[in-house]
Amino acid sequence: MSRARLFVLRLVVVSMLLTLVGRLWFLQVVSGAEYVRAAADVRIRTVSLPPVRGQILDVAGRPLVTNRTRPVVTVNAVELAHQPDGGRAVLTRLGKVLGQPYRQIAEKVRLCGPEVAQPCWQGSPYEPIPVAGGVAVPAALQISERPQDFPGVRTELRPVRVYPSGAAAAHTLGYVQGAKGRDGLEAVYDSRLAGQPGRRDVAVDHTGRVTRIVRHDPPVPGDTLVTSIDSRIQAIAEQALGRGLAGTGGSSGAAVVLESGTGRVVALAGRPAYDPAVWTDGVTAREYAALPLLSRAVQGEWAPGSTWKVASVAAAATAGYALDASYDCPSGYRVGDRMFGNFADADLGVMTMHGALVRSCDTIFYRIAGELWARGSDVMQETARGFGFGRPTGVDLPGEAAGAVPDRASKKALWQATRKDSCRRADQGYPELADRGRAAYLTAVAAESCRGGGVWRGGDAANFAIGQGGVLVTPLQLARAYAAIANGGTLHSPRVGLRVVGADGTPVETITPPVAGRLPASAGTLRFMRQALSQVPRSGTAEGAFKGFPFDKIAVAGKTGTAESFGRRDTSWFASFAPDPAYTVVVVLSEGGRGAEGAAPAARAIWEGILGLRERR
């Protein structure tokens, strides 16, 4: 090979090496930082964009839950986490602007996890977390114009849930947290109300910082839920319940109004209550602990007292006791080795079963229960279950309680579960109690439980017959049973939802309360009960509460109930219905005293309010 050719070859090789080195220098030095960022920009995170939730309306289209756009201060939890102090300084400055302490804001933005208790943020960590709404303009401008002081904090216009009636029907409506319904109708119908979420795909680096938006699909608004609630009757029930508790010194309670023939819910009131708007900007741990989240209408359980006697009458008829026969109502009646007495030891003489309901004679039911117990019959328990007691009604609300229908098996199981503790208490007593009389009573109860062997005794049967002795019902269960008496025997699974309407106004779904069964009572027995119950507010135990009531306009029938509660004042009940309007109204006042003096006047106020609405049409 000639020298010239060798020189050219070397020149080509050197040129290629120089070109390669130059390219490597360009990639690693000149463009190195850009490619490092590009290499890191490979993680994609999807953020769900919550749509505007559908409204919740009453039966006439009046808003129960709606939306309003307002300035909201939000915090990006990921950006805070990347700050040296975890965002403490930023949240402290933010708190000074908003007039909130650091701890209060920090509790709102902490992310939920296996070891993180409520309150916490249940949404995506890449989703802005609201910490304050309705912010004054100066504060909003201060945050927006000084981003260097508030990294990760934004002020934006966002739709928020609005509850025009405040605390009214709070437990029924539920609330929203993290763009998801968490209780009540908001939870049960969440898939309808929430609509279709939008989607934003964001690229993040290895530290979790968002570098760019890859994809953005806007959300689709949610459907509207129309309910069977009449907001006017709801307000009447709320006011009557509140006045009833205030007047009796009761601690809690509920009022239920149903359409007797359909099982649709017209009103559900419960106390104590709260305004669901508290969830809009998040709650602190102290606020969360103080919230009365229990729905007394569907989750509260109380002994029903004499309102239970409708089930006992049906059981007696099934067992062969003639409803028109004469029965003695003495002041007391012995069942087994115990004497059971009437209220105030009243001797009411001879009466039919009609009189036993109207005047609420206990001893007639003690006698029947004792005789059935002696025969080993469980007809009272079977009938009670046929009335829908001891199991949830199936209402379209979450967390419904089942109540309790005690029987031989359940008492045996309870004894086996508690015997060890009962025997220990029987031996040691209750030295921690200052009230020695109460301590002695509880010790005696423990001793009886210890040696009782879980046997279903005559006393258990007697108490069961008058709605005591471990019997528990929810106000909704009792209302459903009385509605079935009124409508001829059909038990419905109550429904609050009436229909679903699309965001564009087109009908989507009609919601019909399903039939859950039939009362275990003949048409004649039901007719007998309706006739007897119609006399209770006219000449029976509720006569005083309904004195002067216009029965010619609304023919209210009902039953009072007074249930003993150990260590507390009596539970007050009134269960009622009318043929026109075909409503069932039930009121319970925990620690409200006698049914005729607490719950019955409250129920009357609801009926009078309903009458007033009808006359104003």
XYZ file of C-alpha atoms in Angstrom:
617
model
C 0.000 0.000 0.000
C 1.373 3.428 -0.981
C 2.136 6.046 1.613
C -0.560 8.323 0.151
C -3.233 5.677 0.578
C -2.102 4.873 4.103
C -2.233 8.562 5.017
C -5.769 8.887 3.669
C -6.867 5.790 5.623
C -5.364 7.140 8.835
C -6.983 10.502 8.189
C -10.397 8.824 7.769
C -9.970 6.795 10.964
C -8.870 9.850 12.953
C -11.786 11.864 11.542
C -14.246 9.163 12.544
C -12.755 8.998 16.054
C -12.911 12.783 16.361
C -16.516 12.730 15.180
C -17.425 10.009 17.721
C -15.644 11.849 20.543
C -17.328 15.074 19.528
C -20.737 13.411 19.515
C -20.100 11.870 22.912
C -18.974 15.249 24.246
C -22.138 16.873 22.852
C -24.401 14.213 24.356
C -22.746 14.082 27.774
C -21.583 17.653 28.275
C -23.646 19.977 26.134
C -26.954 18.081 26.285
C -26.251 15.914 29.331
C -28.668 17.638 31.703
C -31.491 17.493 29.179
C -31.033 13.775 28.605
C -30.831 13.101 32.326
C -34.194 14.789 32.699
C -35.573 12.858 29.739
C -34.300 9.594 31.188
C -35.934 10.354 34.499
C -39.159 11.459 32.821
C -40.405 7.900 32.348
C -42.828 7.363 35.203
C -46.462 7.991 34.385
C -49.026 8.639 37.087
C -52.755 8.793 36.413
C -54.792 11.309 38.360
C -58.557 10.894 38.435
C -60.364 14.173 37.756
C -63.617 14.169 39.725
C -66.564 15.512 37.769
C -69.221 17.830 39.112
C -71.411 15.585 41.283
C -75.069 15.271 40.539
C -77.592 16.991 42.764
C -79.854 15.293 45.307
C -83.408 16.626 45.156
C -86.574 16.096 47.158
C -89.761 14.663 45.670
C -90.804 18.070 44.297
C -87.399 18.948 42.854
C -86.271 21.126 45.750
C -82.489 20.818 46.330
C -81.297 18.772 49.284
C -77.682 18.683 48.096
C -76.332 20.829 45.306
C -73.051 22.425 44.187
C -71.553 25.892 44.275
C -68.355 27.193 42.726
C -66.159 29.093 45.156
C -62.486 29.860 45.817
C -60.801 26.914 47.457
C -57.279 26.702 48.821
C -55.676 23.369 47.937
C -52.388 21.760 48.888
C -50.281 19.364 46.812
C -49.101 16.701 49.260
C -46.343 15.451 46.942
C -44.772 18.905 46.630
C -44.896 19.340 50.388
C -43.178 15.990 50.893
C -40.236 17.154 48.786
C -39.590 20.200 50.908
C -36.789 19.874 53.501
C -39.160 20.154 56.462
C -42.002 18.222 54.855
C -43.908 21.449 54.216
C -44.230 22.508 57.850
C -43.027 26.067 57.200
C -45.390 26.457 54.240
C -48.385 25.171 56.177
C -47.490 27.408 59.113
C -47.437 30.474 56.847
C -50.647 29.297 55.201
C -52.281 28.911 58.582
C -51.481 32.517 59.482
C -53.140 33.727 56.285
C -56.209 31.519 56.780
C -56.445 32.029 60.525
C -55.905 28.329 61.247
C -53.209 26.663 63.377
C -50.628 24.496 61.674
C -51.919 21.277 63.255
C -55.425 21.834 61.950
C -54.227 22.139 58.352
C -51.695 19.318 58.700
C -54.431 16.896 59.775
C -56.384 17.708 56.639
C -53.537 16.958 54.246
C -52.069 13.799 55.754
C -52.615 10.767 53.575
C -54.658 7.802 54.763
C -52.865 4.522 55.352
C -53.025 1.321 57.415
C -51.692 3.111 60.508
C -53.238 6.520 59.892
C -56.555 7.087 61.648
C -59.295 9.450 60.549
C -59.333 12.246 59.734
C -57.021 11.864 56.740
C -57.103 12.389 52.981
C -58.594 9.357 51.228
C -58.035 10.571 47.683
C -55.013 10.329 45.400
C -51.782 11.937 46.673
C -51.486 13.587 43.248
C -54.900 15.207 43.647
C -55.051 18.716 45.162
C -56.339 18.485 48.733
C -58.818 21.197 49.792
C -58.004 22.789 53.153
C -60.154 25.927 53.126
C -63.109 27.190 51.139
C -64.876 30.498 50.823
C -61.556 32.261 51.271
C -61.670 36.033 51.450
C -60.330 37.829 48.362
C -57.318 39.444 50.140
C -56.200 36.076 51.475
C -56.667 34.401 48.080
C -54.624 37.132 46.372
C -51.883 36.911 48.988
C -51.499 33.199 48.317
C -51.720 33.524 44.525
C -49.294 36.460 44.216
C -46.591 34.981 46.439
C -45.968 31.484 45.030
C -42.406 31.545 46.367
C -43.813 31.638 49.910
C -46.465 28.990 49.261
C -44.971 26.284 47.018
C -47.477 23.487 46.538
C -50.408 25.720 47.545
C -52.980 26.910 45.032
C -56.138 28.984 45.026
C -58.668 27.843 42.468
C -62.382 27.897 41.719
C -63.898 24.507 42.481
C -67.391 23.076 42.870
C -68.197 22.147 46.455
C -71.202 20.407 48.026
C -73.867 22.664 49.480
C -76.558 21.533 51.933
C -79.339 24.150 51.842
C -81.150 22.660 54.842
C -78.073 22.427 57.055
C -78.305 19.565 59.538
C -81.748 18.413 58.328
C -81.539 14.807 57.071
C -77.756 14.926 57.472
C -77.378 11.203 58.124
C -79.689 10.330 55.250
C -77.855 12.501 52.733
C -74.330 11.561 53.830
C -71.202 13.436 52.815
C -68.384 13.502 50.281
C -64.683 13.196 50.995
C -61.992 12.833 48.405
C -64.555 13.097 45.578
C -66.277 9.959 46.885
C -69.527 9.527 48.776
C -68.768 8.268 52.263
C -72.151 7.874 53.943
C -75.889 8.021 53.348
C -77.248 8.511 49.849
C -73.924 9.995 48.759
C -72.337 6.579 49.344
C -75.136 4.278 48.166
C -75.692 6.165 44.895
C -72.095 7.287 44.483
C -71.638 5.626 41.094
C -74.623 7.590 39.759
C -73.906 10.904 41.433
C -70.175 10.869 40.714
C -70.571 10.574 36.943
C -67.562 9.597 34.852
C -64.209 10.803 36.169
C -61.841 12.526 33.830
C -58.245 11.449 33.493
C -54.949 13.249 33.602
C -51.747 11.300 32.949
C -48.717 13.099 34.298
C -45.057 12.266 33.890
C -43.094 12.335 37.110
C -39.420 12.017 37.816
C -37.814 9.595 40.223
C -38.578 11.940 43.140
C -42.265 12.142 42.299
C -42.272 15.668 40.871
C -44.629 16.274 37.955
C -42.662 17.193 34.826
C -45.381 17.375 32.164
C -48.966 16.439 31.307
C -49.162 13.466 28.947
C -52.950 13.114 28.578
C -56.044 15.018 29.658
C -59.638 13.761 29.325
C -62.312 16.031 30.861
C -64.838 14.525 33.291
C -68.547 13.920 32.613
C -71.037 15.393 35.144
C -72.919 13.033 37.448
C -76.611 12.146 37.363
C -79.220 13.755 39.605
C -80.889 11.678 42.317
C -84.521 12.542 42.989
C -85.674 11.222 46.367
C -89.068 10.537 47.932
C -88.199 12.902 50.778
C -90.545 15.861 51.117
C -88.288 18.611 52.444
C -91.285 20.384 53.996
C -92.277 17.296 56.008
C -88.608 16.686 56.785
C -88.436 20.173 58.323
C -91.624 19.522 60.300
C -90.234 16.236 61.633
C -86.918 17.875 62.557
C -88.674 20.644 64.484
C -91.058 18.267 66.263
C -88.213 15.951 67.250
C -86.108 18.841 68.511
C -88.950 20.263 70.593
C -89.786 16.806 71.927
C -86.237 16.206 73.130
C -85.962 19.697 74.591
C -89.278 19.363 76.406
C -88.512 15.975 77.943
C -84.777 16.278 78.478
C -84.184 13.357 76.138
C -80.665 12.606 74.966
C -81.297 11.426 71.403
C -84.092 10.309 69.142
C -85.545 9.868 65.700
C -88.668 10.494 63.662
C -89.677 8.455 60.603
C -92.380 9.201 58.037
C -93.168 6.532 55.423
C -95.723 6.164 52.656
C -97.656 3.237 54.111
C -98.656 1.688 50.799
C -95.333 1.936 48.975
C -92.527 1.864 51.536
C -91.115 5.133 50.262
C -89.352 7.302 52.835
C -90.894 10.754 53.246
C -88.740 11.967 56.148
C -85.967 10.631 58.395
C -84.941 12.890 61.252
C -82.346 12.051 63.867
C -80.762 13.796 66.830
C -78.038 14.591 67.601
C -77.180 15.733 64.088
C -74.565 17.862 62.349
C -74.164 19.976 59.220
C -72.490 17.879 56.467
C -70.855 21.066 55.153
C -68.198 20.457 57.818
C -66.615 17.960 55.406
C -66.186 20.504 52.615
C -62.841 21.833 53.830
C -61.817 18.748 55.774
C -62.135 18.080 59.485
C -59.616 17.993 62.290
C -59.217 15.062 64.683
C -61.072 16.960 67.389
C -63.913 17.851 65.008
C -64.133 14.277 63.749
C -64.322 12.831 67.262
C -67.196 15.195 68.096
C -69.296 14.435 65.013
C -72.519 12.471 65.785
C -72.236 10.161 62.785
C -74.764 7.553 63.975
C -78.077 7.662 62.118
C -80.583 7.147 64.923
C -83.400 6.326 62.497
C -81.687 3.320 60.883
C -78.802 2.505 63.247
C -80.246 3.395 66.646
C -81.643 0.431 68.603
C -84.021 0.657 71.549
C -86.451 -1.613 73.388
C -89.856 -0.827 71.791
C -92.036 -1.190 74.871
C -95.776 -1.511 74.241
C -95.513 -0.572 70.547
C -94.356 -4.204 70.239
C -97.742 -5.516 71.364
C -99.070 -5.546 67.802
C -96.708 -8.465 67.124
C -97.793 -10.133 70.374
C -101.480 -9.788 69.411
C -100.769 -11.430 66.056
C -98.868 -14.233 67.824
C -101.724 -14.748 70.286
C -104.226 -14.985 67.424
C -101.998 -17.503 65.629
C -101.749 -19.542 68.846
C -105.540 -19.738 69.101
C -106.399 -16.953 71.545
C -109.678 -15.326 70.534
C -109.304 -11.593 70.027
C -112.888 -10.887 71.082
C -112.726 -13.059 74.224
C -112.675 -11.504 77.694
C -109.431 -11.415 79.649
C -108.765 -10.256 83.178
C -106.250 -7.404 83.555
C -105.126 -7.576 87.196
C -102.461 -5.362 88.720
C -99.971 -8.222 88.610
C -99.469 -11.679 87.165
C -96.998 -14.390 88.167
C -94.945 -16.078 85.463
C -92.622 -18.773 86.726
C -91.199 -17.582 90.025
C -91.639 -13.843 89.354
C -94.501 -11.402 89.678
C -94.939 -8.936 86.807
C -97.084 -5.845 87.244
C -99.003 -3.306 85.178
C -97.809 0.260 84.925
C -98.418 1.878 88.327
C -99.861 -1.481 89.483
C -103.192 -0.585 87.885
C -106.026 -3.127 88.057
C -107.964 -2.491 84.846
C -110.582 -5.239 85.217
C -111.956 -7.468 82.470
C -111.488 -6.505 78.797
C -111.061 -7.932 75.332
C -107.826 -7.840 73.374
C -109.145 -4.600 71.879
C -109.032 -3.030 75.327
C -105.620 -4.537 75.995
C -104.226 -2.540 73.081
C -106.192 0.653 73.717
C -105.424 0.794 77.445
C -102.064 -1.009 77.138
C -102.685 -3.774 79.665
C -99.448 -5.639 80.333
C -100.745 -8.476 82.482
C -102.897 -9.948 79.710
C -99.775 -10.312 77.601
C -97.822 -11.702 80.570
C -100.453 -14.399 80.957
C -100.420 -15.381 77.285
C -96.619 -15.356 77.176
C -96.413 -17.483 80.311
C -98.838 -20.062 78.964
C -97.036 -20.263 75.629
C -93.689 -20.588 77.439
C -95.056 -23.436 79.553
C -96.051 -25.233 76.337
C -92.595 -24.682 74.853
C -94.032 -22.580 72.019
C -91.855 -20.110 70.091
C -94.780 -18.543 68.225
C -94.029 -15.079 69.617
C -90.460 -15.117 68.292
C -91.569 -16.522 64.938
C -94.270 -13.879 64.600
C -91.893 -11.088 65.544
C -89.489 -12.163 62.834
C -92.414 -12.264 60.405
C -93.018 -8.606 61.263
C -89.511 -7.875 59.997
C -87.849 -7.535 63.385
C -84.405 -8.947 64.058
C -83.134 -8.255 60.531
C -82.361 -5.147 58.447
C -85.199 -3.697 56.385
C -82.940 -3.421 53.328
C -83.313 0.346 53.060
C -81.028 2.055 50.542
C -78.833 3.516 53.287
C -75.575 2.047 54.642
C -74.871 0.560 58.052
C -78.426 -0.413 58.971
C -78.818 -2.153 62.338
C -80.671 -5.467 62.623
C -82.261 -5.068 66.048
C -82.684 -8.168 68.215
C -85.322 -10.867 68.713
C -84.016 -12.867 71.684
C -84.921 -16.540 71.983
C -83.771 -19.734 73.658
C -80.742 -20.184 71.419
C -79.530 -16.591 71.645
C -79.848 -16.562 75.434
C -77.817 -19.776 75.661
C -75.122 -18.316 73.422
C -75.027 -15.092 75.433
C -74.689 -17.041 78.675
C -71.813 -19.056 77.282
C -70.060 -15.893 76.143
C -70.528 -13.948 79.386
C -70.646 -16.635 82.063
C -67.013 -16.274 83.098
C -67.293 -12.537 83.670
C -70.703 -12.891 85.351
C -69.374 -15.443 87.818
C -66.360 -13.257 88.554
C -68.641 -10.298 89.246
C -70.950 -12.450 91.350
C -67.952 -13.366 93.499
C -66.171 -9.984 93.594
C -69.081 -7.561 93.175
C -68.622 -3.983 91.894
C -66.265 -2.310 94.394
C -65.514 0.486 91.908
C -69.093 1.821 92.116
C -69.778 4.496 94.710
C -73.515 3.766 94.575
C -73.653 0.694 96.783
C -77.314 0.067 96.045
C -76.625 -0.151 92.346
C -73.540 -2.280 93.004
C -75.629 -4.747 95.008
C -78.249 -4.908 92.261
C -75.658 -5.559 89.550
C -74.007 -8.213 91.705
C -77.347 -9.993 92.087
C -77.917 -9.819 88.321
C -74.436 -11.245 87.714
C -75.103 -14.083 90.160
C -78.361 -14.959 88.416
C -76.602 -14.917 85.045
C -73.759 -17.059 86.387
C -76.004 -19.849 87.614
C -78.771 -19.456 85.060
C -77.293 -21.802 82.488
C -78.684 -19.695 79.637
C -82.145 -21.173 80.111
C -85.097 -19.317 78.536
C -87.302 -18.715 81.555
C -90.865 -17.584 82.013
C -89.665 -14.112 82.917
C -87.848 -13.868 79.586
C -91.063 -14.787 77.763
C -93.088 -12.254 79.779
C -90.689 -9.401 79.074
C -90.531 -10.370 75.397
C -94.322 -10.056 75.053
C -94.249 -6.359 76.001
C -91.126 -5.384 74.028
C -88.549 -5.602 76.821
C -85.951 -8.106 78.004
C -83.408 -7.853 75.195
C -85.861 -6.947 72.407
C -84.404 -4.181 70.229
C -85.798 -2.400 67.179
C -84.787 0.531 65.029
C -87.299 3.318 64.385
C -87.332 2.367 60.692
C -88.115 -1.286 61.488
C -91.026 -0.278 63.690
C -92.308 2.189 61.082
C -92.172 -0.497 58.386
C -94.162 -2.923 60.562
C -96.869 -0.339 61.316
C -97.006 0.667 57.651
C -97.673 -2.997 56.822
C -100.523 -3.083 59.360
C -101.958 0.015 57.700
C -101.660 -1.270 54.116
C -103.110 -4.725 54.721
C -99.988 -6.737 55.480
C -97.301 -5.973 52.864
C -93.757 -5.432 54.126
C -91.595 -3.311 51.864
C -87.869 -2.690 51.826
C -87.988 1.094 52.217
C -86.399 3.313 49.603
C -85.265 6.919 49.819
C -84.246 7.111 46.172
C -87.144 7.729 43.767
C -85.506 8.074 40.357
C -82.222 8.914 38.647
C -82.123 11.642 36.011
C -79.210 12.264 33.645
C -77.250 15.499 33.609
C -79.134 16.441 30.442
C -82.526 15.824 32.087
C -83.259 12.436 30.507
C -84.726 9.701 32.767
C -82.196 7.007 33.639
C -83.803 4.784 36.284
C -86.936 4.518 38.418
C -86.382 3.126 41.904
C -89.198 0.978 43.335
C -89.259 -0.337 46.928
C -89.238 -4.144 46.658
C -91.745 -6.253 48.556
C -89.982 -8.019 51.434
C -92.821 -10.271 52.595
C -96.218 -10.431 54.281
C -97.107 -10.039 57.934
C -97.924 -13.366 59.625
C -101.463 -12.213 60.423
C -104.826 -12.763 58.764
C -106.801 -9.962 57.167
C -109.226 -10.169 60.094
C -106.431 -9.800 62.661
C -104.995 -6.794 60.829
C -108.428 -5.202 60.613
C -108.899 -5.814 64.342
C -105.556 -4.128 65.109
C -106.340 -1.100 62.929
C -109.676 -0.649 64.714
C -108.110 -0.969 68.172
C -105.202 1.338 67.363
C -107.600 3.978 66.033
C -108.973 4.312 69.579
C -105.612 4.809 71.314
C -105.347 8.552 70.525
C -109.103 9.063 71.042
C -109.792 7.250 74.311
C -106.684 5.254 75.145
C -103.183 5.923 76.439
C -102.566 8.771 73.946
C -105.864 10.549 74.581
C -104.229 13.372 76.521
C -101.623 13.997 73.844
C -104.257 14.135 71.073
C -106.964 16.063 72.912
C -108.655 18.415 70.412
C -106.956 16.830 67.388
C -109.071 17.031 64.186
C -109.608 13.308 63.607
C -112.257 14.152 61.018
C -109.462 15.498 58.827
C -106.745 12.937 59.593
C -107.887 9.721 61.280
C -104.682 8.976 63.177
C -104.304 5.532 64.766
C -101.351 4.525 66.891
C -99.744 2.979 69.949
C -97.737 4.421 72.794
C -94.678 2.690 74.158
C -92.640 3.189 77.322
C -89.529 1.046 77.623
C -87.381 0.775 80.706
C -83.650 1.331 80.324
C -81.425 0.341 83.227
C -79.616 3.325 84.734
C -81.493 5.747 82.500
C -84.889 7.319 82.141
C -87.515 5.481 80.098
C -87.503 5.428 76.305
C -90.585 7.142 74.853
C -92.283 5.782 71.690
C -95.295 6.534 69.553
C -96.030 4.570 66.363
C -98.940 5.761 64.224
C -100.568 5.753 60.787
C -103.522 7.249 58.957
C -105.492 6.191 55.869
C -105.485 9.668 54.285
C -102.806 10.814 53.805
C -101.534 7.252 53.847
C -98.506 7.929 55.991
C -96.894 6.123 58.912
C -95.217 8.268 61.569
C -92.957 6.882 64.301
C -91.175 8.939 66.967
C -88.728 7.740 69.610
C -87.154 9.858 72.343
C -84.334 8.214 74.258
C -84.752 9.104 77.952
C -87.939 10.913 76.955
C -90.133 9.390 79.660
C -93.569 7.911 79.055
C -94.674 7.429 75.459
C -97.897 9.366 76.024
C -96.016 12.364 77.416
C -92.986 12.593 75.119
C -93.188 10.852 71.757
C -96.972 11.107 71.277
C -97.044 14.949 71.410
C -94.097 15.045 68.992
C -95.916 12.710 66.594
C -99.034 14.856 66.873
C -96.971 17.901 65.872
C -95.841 16.050 62.743
C -99.407 15.081 61.833
C -100.573 18.667 62.385
C -97.761 19.908 60.174
C -98.790 17.467 57.435
C -102.391 18.644 57.768
C -101.259 22.243 57.502
C -99.423 21.520 54.263
C -102.481 19.823 52.800
C -104.776 22.689 53.707
C -102.428 25.263 52.163
C -102.544 23.620 48.738
